Coordinates of C-alpha atoms and ligand atoms in Angstrom, one line a residue:
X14 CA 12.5 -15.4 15.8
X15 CA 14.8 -12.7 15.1
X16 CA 13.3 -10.3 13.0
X17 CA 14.4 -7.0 11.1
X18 CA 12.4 -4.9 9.9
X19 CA 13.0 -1.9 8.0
X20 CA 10.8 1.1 7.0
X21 CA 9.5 2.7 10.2
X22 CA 6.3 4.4 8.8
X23 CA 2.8 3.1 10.3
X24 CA 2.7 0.1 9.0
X25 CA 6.4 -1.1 9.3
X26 CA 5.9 0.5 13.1
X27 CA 2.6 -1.5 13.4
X28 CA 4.1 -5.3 12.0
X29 CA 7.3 -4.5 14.2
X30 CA 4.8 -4.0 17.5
X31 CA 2.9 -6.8 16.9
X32 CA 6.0 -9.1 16.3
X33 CA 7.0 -7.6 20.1
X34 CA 3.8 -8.4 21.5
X35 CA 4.0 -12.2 20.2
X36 CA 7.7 -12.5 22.2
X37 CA 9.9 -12.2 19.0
X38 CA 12.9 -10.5 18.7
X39 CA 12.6 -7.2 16.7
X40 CA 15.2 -4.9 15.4
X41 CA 13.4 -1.7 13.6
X42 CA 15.4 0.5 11.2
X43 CA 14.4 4.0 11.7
X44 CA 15.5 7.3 11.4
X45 CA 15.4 10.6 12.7
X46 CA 12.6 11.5 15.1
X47 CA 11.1 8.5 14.9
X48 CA 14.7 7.0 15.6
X49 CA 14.9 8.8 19.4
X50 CA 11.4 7.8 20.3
X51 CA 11.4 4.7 19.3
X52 CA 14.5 4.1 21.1
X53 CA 13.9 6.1 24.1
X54 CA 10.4 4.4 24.9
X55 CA 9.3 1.8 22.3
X56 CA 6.5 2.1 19.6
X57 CA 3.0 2.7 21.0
X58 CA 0.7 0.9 19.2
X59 CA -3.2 1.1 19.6
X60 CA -6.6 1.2 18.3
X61 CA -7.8 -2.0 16.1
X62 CA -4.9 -4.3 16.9
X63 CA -5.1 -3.4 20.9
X64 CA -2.9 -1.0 23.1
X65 CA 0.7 -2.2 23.5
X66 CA 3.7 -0.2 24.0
X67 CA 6.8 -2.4 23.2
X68 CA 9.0 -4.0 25.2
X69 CA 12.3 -5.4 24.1
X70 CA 12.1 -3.9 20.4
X71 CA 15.1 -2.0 19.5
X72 CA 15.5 0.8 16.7
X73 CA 18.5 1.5 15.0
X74 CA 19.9 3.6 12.0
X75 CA 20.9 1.3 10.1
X76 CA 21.8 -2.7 9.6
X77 CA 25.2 -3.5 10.4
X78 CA 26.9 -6.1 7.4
X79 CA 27.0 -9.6 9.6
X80 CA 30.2 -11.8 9.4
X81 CA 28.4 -14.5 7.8
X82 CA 25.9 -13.7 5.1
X83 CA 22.3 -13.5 6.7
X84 CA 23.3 -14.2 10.0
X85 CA 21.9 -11.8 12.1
X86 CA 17.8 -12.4 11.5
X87 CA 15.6 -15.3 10.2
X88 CA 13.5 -12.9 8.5
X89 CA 13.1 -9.7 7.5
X90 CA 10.1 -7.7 6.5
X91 CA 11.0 -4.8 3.9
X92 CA 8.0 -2.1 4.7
X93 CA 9.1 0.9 2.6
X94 CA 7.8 2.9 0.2
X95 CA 7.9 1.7 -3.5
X96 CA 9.9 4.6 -4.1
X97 CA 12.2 3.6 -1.5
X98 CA 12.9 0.5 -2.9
X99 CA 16.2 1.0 -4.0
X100 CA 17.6 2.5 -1.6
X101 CA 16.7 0.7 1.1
X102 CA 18.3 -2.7 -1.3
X103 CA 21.4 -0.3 -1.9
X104 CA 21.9 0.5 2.1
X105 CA 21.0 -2.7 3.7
X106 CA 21.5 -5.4 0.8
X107 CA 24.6 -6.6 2.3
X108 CA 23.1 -7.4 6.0
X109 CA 20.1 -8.9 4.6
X110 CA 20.9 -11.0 1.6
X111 CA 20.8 -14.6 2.6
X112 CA 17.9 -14.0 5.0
X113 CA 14.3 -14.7 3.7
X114 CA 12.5 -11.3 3.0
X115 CA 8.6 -10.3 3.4
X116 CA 8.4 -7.2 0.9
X117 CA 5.2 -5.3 2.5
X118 CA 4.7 -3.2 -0.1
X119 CA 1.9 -1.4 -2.6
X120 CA 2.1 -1.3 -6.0
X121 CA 3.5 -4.3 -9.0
X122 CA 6.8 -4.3 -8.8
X123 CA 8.3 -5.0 -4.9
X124 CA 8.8 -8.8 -5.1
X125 CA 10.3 -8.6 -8.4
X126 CA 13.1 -5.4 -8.0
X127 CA 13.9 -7.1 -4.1
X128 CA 14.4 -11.2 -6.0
X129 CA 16.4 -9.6 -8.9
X130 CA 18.6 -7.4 -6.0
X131 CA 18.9 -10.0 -3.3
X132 CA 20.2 -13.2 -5.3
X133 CA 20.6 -14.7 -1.9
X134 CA 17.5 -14.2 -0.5
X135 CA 13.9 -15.9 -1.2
X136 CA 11.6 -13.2 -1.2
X137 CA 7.7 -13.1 -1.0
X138 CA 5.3 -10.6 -1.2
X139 CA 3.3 -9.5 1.0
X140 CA -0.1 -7.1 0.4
X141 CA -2.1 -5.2 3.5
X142 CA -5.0 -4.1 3.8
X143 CA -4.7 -2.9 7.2
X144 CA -4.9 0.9 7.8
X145 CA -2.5 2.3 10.0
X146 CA -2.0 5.9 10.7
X147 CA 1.0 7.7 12.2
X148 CA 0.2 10.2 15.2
X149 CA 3.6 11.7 16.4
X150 CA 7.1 10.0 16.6
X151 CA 6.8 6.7 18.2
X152 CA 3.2 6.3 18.1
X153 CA 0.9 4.7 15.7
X154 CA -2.9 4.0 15.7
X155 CA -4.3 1.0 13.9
X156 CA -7.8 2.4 12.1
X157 CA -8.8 -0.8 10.6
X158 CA -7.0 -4.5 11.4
X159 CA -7.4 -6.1 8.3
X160 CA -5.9 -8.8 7.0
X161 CA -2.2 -9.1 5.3
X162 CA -1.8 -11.3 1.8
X163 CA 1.2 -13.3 1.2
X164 CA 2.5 -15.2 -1.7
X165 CA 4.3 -15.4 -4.6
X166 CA 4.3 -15.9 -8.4
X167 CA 0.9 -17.2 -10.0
X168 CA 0.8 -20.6 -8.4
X169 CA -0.5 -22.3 -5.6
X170 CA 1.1 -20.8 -1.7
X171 CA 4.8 -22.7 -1.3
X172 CA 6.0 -24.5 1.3
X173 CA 7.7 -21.6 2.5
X174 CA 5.0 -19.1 2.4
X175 CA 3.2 -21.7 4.4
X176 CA 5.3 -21.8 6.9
X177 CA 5.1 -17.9 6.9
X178 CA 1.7 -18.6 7.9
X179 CA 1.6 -21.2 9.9
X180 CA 4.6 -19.5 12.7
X181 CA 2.9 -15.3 12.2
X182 CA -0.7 -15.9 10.9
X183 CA -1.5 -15.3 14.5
X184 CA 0.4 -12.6 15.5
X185 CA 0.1 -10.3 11.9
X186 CA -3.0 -11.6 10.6
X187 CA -1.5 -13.2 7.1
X188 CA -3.3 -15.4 5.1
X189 CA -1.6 -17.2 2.4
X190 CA -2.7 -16.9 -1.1
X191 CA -2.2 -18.5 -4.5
X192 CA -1.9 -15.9 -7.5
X193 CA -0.2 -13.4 -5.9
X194 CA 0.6 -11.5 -9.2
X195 CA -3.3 -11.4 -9.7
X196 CA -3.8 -10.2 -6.2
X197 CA -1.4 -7.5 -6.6
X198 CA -3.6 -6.0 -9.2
X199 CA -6.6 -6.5 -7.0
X200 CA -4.9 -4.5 -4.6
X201 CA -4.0 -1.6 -7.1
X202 CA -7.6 -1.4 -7.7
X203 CA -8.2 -1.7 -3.4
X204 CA -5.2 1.2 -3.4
X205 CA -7.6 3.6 -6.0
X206 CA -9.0 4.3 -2.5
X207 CA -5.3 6.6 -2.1
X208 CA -5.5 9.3 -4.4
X209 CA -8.8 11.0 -4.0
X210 CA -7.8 12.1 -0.6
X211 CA -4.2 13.4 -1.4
X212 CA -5.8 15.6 -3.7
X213 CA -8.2 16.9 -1.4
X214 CA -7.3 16.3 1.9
X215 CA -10.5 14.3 3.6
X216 CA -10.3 10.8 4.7
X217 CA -11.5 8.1 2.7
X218 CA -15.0 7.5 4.2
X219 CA -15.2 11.2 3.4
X220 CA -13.9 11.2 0.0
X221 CA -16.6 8.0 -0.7
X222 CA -19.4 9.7 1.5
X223 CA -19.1 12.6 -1.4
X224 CA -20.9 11.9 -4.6
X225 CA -18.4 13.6 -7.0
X226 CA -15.8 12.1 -5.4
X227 CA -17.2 8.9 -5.3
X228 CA -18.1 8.4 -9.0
X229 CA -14.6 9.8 -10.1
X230 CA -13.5 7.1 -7.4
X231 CA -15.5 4.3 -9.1
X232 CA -14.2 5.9 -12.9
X233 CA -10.7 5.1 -11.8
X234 CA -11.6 1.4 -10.5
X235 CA -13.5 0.3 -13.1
X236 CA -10.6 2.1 -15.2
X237 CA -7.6 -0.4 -14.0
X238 CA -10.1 -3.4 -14.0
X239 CA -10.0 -2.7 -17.7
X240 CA -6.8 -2.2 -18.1
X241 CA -5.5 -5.2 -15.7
X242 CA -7.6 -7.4 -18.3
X243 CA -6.5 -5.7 -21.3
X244 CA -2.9 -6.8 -20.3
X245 CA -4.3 -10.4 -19.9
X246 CA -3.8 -10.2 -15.7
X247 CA -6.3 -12.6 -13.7
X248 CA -7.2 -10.9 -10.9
X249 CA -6.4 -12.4 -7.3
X250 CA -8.5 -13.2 -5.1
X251 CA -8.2 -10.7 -2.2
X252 CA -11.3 -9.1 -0.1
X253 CA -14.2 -11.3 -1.4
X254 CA -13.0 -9.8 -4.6
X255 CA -11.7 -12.0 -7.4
X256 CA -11.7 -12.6 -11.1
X257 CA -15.1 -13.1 -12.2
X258 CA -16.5 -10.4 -9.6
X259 CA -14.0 -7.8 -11.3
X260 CA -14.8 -8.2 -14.7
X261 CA -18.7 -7.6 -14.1
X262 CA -17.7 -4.9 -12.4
X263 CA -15.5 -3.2 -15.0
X264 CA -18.5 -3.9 -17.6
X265 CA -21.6 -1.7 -15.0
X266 CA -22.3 1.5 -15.6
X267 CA -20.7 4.1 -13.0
X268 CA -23.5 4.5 -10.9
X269 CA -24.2 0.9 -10.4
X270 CA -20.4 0.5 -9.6
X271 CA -20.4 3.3 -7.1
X272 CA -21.1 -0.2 -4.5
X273 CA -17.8 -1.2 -5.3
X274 CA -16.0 2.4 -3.1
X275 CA -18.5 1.8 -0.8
X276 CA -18.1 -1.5 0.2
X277 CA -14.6 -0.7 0.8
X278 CA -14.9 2.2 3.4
X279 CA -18.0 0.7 4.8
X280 CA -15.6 -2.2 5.5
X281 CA -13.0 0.5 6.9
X282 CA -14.9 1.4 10.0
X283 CA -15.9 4.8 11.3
X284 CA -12.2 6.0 12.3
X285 CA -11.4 8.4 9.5
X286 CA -8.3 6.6 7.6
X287 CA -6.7 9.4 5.6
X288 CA -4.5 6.5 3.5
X289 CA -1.2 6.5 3.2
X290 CA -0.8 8.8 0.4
X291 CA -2.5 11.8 2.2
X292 CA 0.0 11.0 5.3
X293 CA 3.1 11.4 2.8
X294 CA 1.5 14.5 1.7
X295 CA 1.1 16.2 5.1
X296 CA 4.5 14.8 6.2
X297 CA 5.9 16.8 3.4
X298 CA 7.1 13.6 1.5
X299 CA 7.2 11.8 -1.5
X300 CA 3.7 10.1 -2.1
X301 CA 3.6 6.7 -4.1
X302 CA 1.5 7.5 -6.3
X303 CA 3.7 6.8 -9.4
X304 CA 3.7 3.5 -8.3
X305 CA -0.1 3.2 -7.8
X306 CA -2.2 5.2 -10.2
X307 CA 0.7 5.9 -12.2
X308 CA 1.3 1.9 -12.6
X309 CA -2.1 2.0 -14.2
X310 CA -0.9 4.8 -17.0
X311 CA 2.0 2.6 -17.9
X312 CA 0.5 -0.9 -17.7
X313 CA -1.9 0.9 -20.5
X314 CA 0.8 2.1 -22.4
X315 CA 2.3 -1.1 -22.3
X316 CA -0.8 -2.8 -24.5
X317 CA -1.6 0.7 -26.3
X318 CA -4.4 2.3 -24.6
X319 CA -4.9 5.3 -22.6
X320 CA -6.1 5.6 -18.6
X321 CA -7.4 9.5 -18.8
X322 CA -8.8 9.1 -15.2
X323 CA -5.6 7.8 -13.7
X324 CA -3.1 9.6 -15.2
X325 CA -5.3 12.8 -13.9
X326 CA -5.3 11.7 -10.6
X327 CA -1.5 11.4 -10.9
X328 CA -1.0 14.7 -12.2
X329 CA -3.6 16.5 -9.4
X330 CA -1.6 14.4 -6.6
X331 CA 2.2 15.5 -8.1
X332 CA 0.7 19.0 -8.0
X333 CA -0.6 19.0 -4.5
X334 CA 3.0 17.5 -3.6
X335 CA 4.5 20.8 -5.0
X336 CA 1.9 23.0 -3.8
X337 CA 0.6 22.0 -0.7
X338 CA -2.6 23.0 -1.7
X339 CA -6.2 20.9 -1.9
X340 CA -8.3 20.9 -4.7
X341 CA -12.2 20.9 -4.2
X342 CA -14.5 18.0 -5.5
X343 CA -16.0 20.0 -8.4
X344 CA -11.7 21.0 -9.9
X345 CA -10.9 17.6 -9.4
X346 CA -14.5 16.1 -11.5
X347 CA -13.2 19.2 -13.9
X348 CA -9.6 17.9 -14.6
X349 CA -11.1 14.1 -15.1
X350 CA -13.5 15.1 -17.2
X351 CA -11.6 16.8 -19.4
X352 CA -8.8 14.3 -19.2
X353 CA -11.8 11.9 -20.7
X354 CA -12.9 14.3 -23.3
X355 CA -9.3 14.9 -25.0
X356 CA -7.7 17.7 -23.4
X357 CA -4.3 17.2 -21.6
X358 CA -4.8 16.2 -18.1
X359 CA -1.3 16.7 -16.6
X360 CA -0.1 20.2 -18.0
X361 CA -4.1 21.7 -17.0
X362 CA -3.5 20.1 -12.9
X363 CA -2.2 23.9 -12.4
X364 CA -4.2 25.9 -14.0
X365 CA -7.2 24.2 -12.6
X366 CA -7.4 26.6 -9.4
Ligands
KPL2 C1 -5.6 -0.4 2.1 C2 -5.2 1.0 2.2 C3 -6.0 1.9 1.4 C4 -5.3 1.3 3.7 O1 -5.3 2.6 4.0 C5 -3.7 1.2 1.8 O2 -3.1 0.2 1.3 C6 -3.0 2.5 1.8 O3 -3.4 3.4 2.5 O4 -1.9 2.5 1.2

């Protein structure tokens, strides 16, 4: 197959090795630094997935605009950012439309903005649990193959997502799944892993290892549970984790649903996996977080209620963006505490050091 894919950071870099390894065709859009390495000696890829240096991938800046619509690549897979959506749409729309597109993205709302932008195009989503974290330009170390969700909609897997399946399940690990608009909310609650470390720099198993942490961490899960069923979501199934487990969750106590974290970094492996908001933070970028926590603040909005522990963790992770600068375990249980009594979370993130 001939197969774009665009978004260069660990895990774009990481589906664009493996679809080397298996013999297709791979065109990567990258940029800068990552742009001359790739192009001077291929991505390295290693640790969970294997060592493999690429062979016949190439990198470019950007798509060209094919003569006939879509006819460059069978498939794409659209691995940036949620922030990035849009631009991304707005600088490669016109090579890609007509092609089928895999949106790999966190957050609610990739599937959707990509269908509504491409009219061309069937999209489907795709959700990854797999932890990937960059190293230097052109190199990239897997720190725990997991599995990749696709789908689309609330139904049963298509015939297309099938397909999907059937011709890369191998090669990416995908499994296809039914629900998909349920499973993205599982994975918001999976992506609660994210913000706890931008905020204070340690990996996940760290942040989980660390009491505080870890019942602030459980807080904040049990948190979008509630308000994912408040908004009338079924939750997908994803990680052994469905519906029914979810919503006997949300109902324990914190410190029975401290298993919950746990589970999920034992499951991680012992490589420390900082997540990929800490890696935007030390790369001096833009983190996701609106997109993550932040989708949690407005889906409660949305059905008038409040998510005090998420919208401080947005606020503490906007701040370290501008500052730089970690908060300790005890500011952080602070800020969420507060948030949870009454006091303004967001305008006190500053003030907390
Ligand atoms: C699954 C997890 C937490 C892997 O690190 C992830 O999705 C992320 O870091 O964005």
């Amino acid at each position: 197959m001939r197969v774009a894919v665009i978004g260069a950071g660990a895990l774009g870099c990481t589906f664009a090795a493996l679809l080397d390894r298996a013999g297709h065709d791979v065109t990567l859009v990258a940029r800068g630094a990552q742009l001359e390495a790739v192009s001077a000696s291929g991505i390295h890829l290693n640790g969970g997935f294997g060592d493999w240096q690429t062979t016949k991938l190439v990198a470019v800046p950007r798509l060209e605009t094919p003569p006939t619509p879509g006819g460059d690549f069978d498939l794409v897979f659209l691995a940036v950012k949620a922030q990035d959506t849009a631009t991304a749409i707005a600088e490669h729309g016109g090579a890609i439309d007509g092609t089928p597109v895999i949106v790999v993205q966190n957050g609610l709302d990739g599937v959707d903005t990509v269908s509504k932008s491409l009219v061309d195009s069937s999209c489907v989503g795709a959700l990854s649990i797999v932890a990937a974290s960059y190293l230097e330009p052109g190199s990239v170390r897997v720190t725990t193959p997991a599995t990749t969700y696709i789908g689309r909609g609330t139904g049963d897997p298509d015939a297309e997502v099938r397909r999907i399946e059937a011709e890369l399940g191998d090669a990416l690990r995908l499994t296809a799944i039914g629900n998909f608009v349920g499973a993205q909310w599982t994975k918001l609650l999976v992506n609660q892993l994210n913000a706890l470390p931008a905020i204070t720099g340690l990996s996940v198993q760290e942040v989980v290892a660390d009491r505080t942490l870890r019942l602030i961490m459980t807080r904040s899960m049990r948190e979008t549970v509630r308000v994912g069923a408040a908004t009338g979501i079924r939750f997908g199934s994803i990680q052994g984790l469905g519906n029914l487990r979810l919503r006997f969750f949300a109902r324990l106590p914190v410190v029975l649903g401290q298993a919950l974290p746990a589970r999920f970094a034992s499951r991680m492996g012992p490589v420390p996996n900082p997540g990929s908001t800490l890696q935007s933070i030390r790369r001096g970028q833009r983190t996701e977080i609106d997109f993550l926590n932040g989708a949690v603040v407005r889906q409660a909005r949305l059905v008038g209620r409040r998510a005090p522990v998420n919208e401080t963790l947005t606020a503490l992770v906007h701040e370290v963006e501008k500052t730089g600068v970690f908060f300790t375990p005890r500011q952080v249980a602070d800020a969420v505490a507060g948030a949870e009594a009454g006091t303004s979370a967001g305008s006190s993130a500053g003030s907390l050091r």
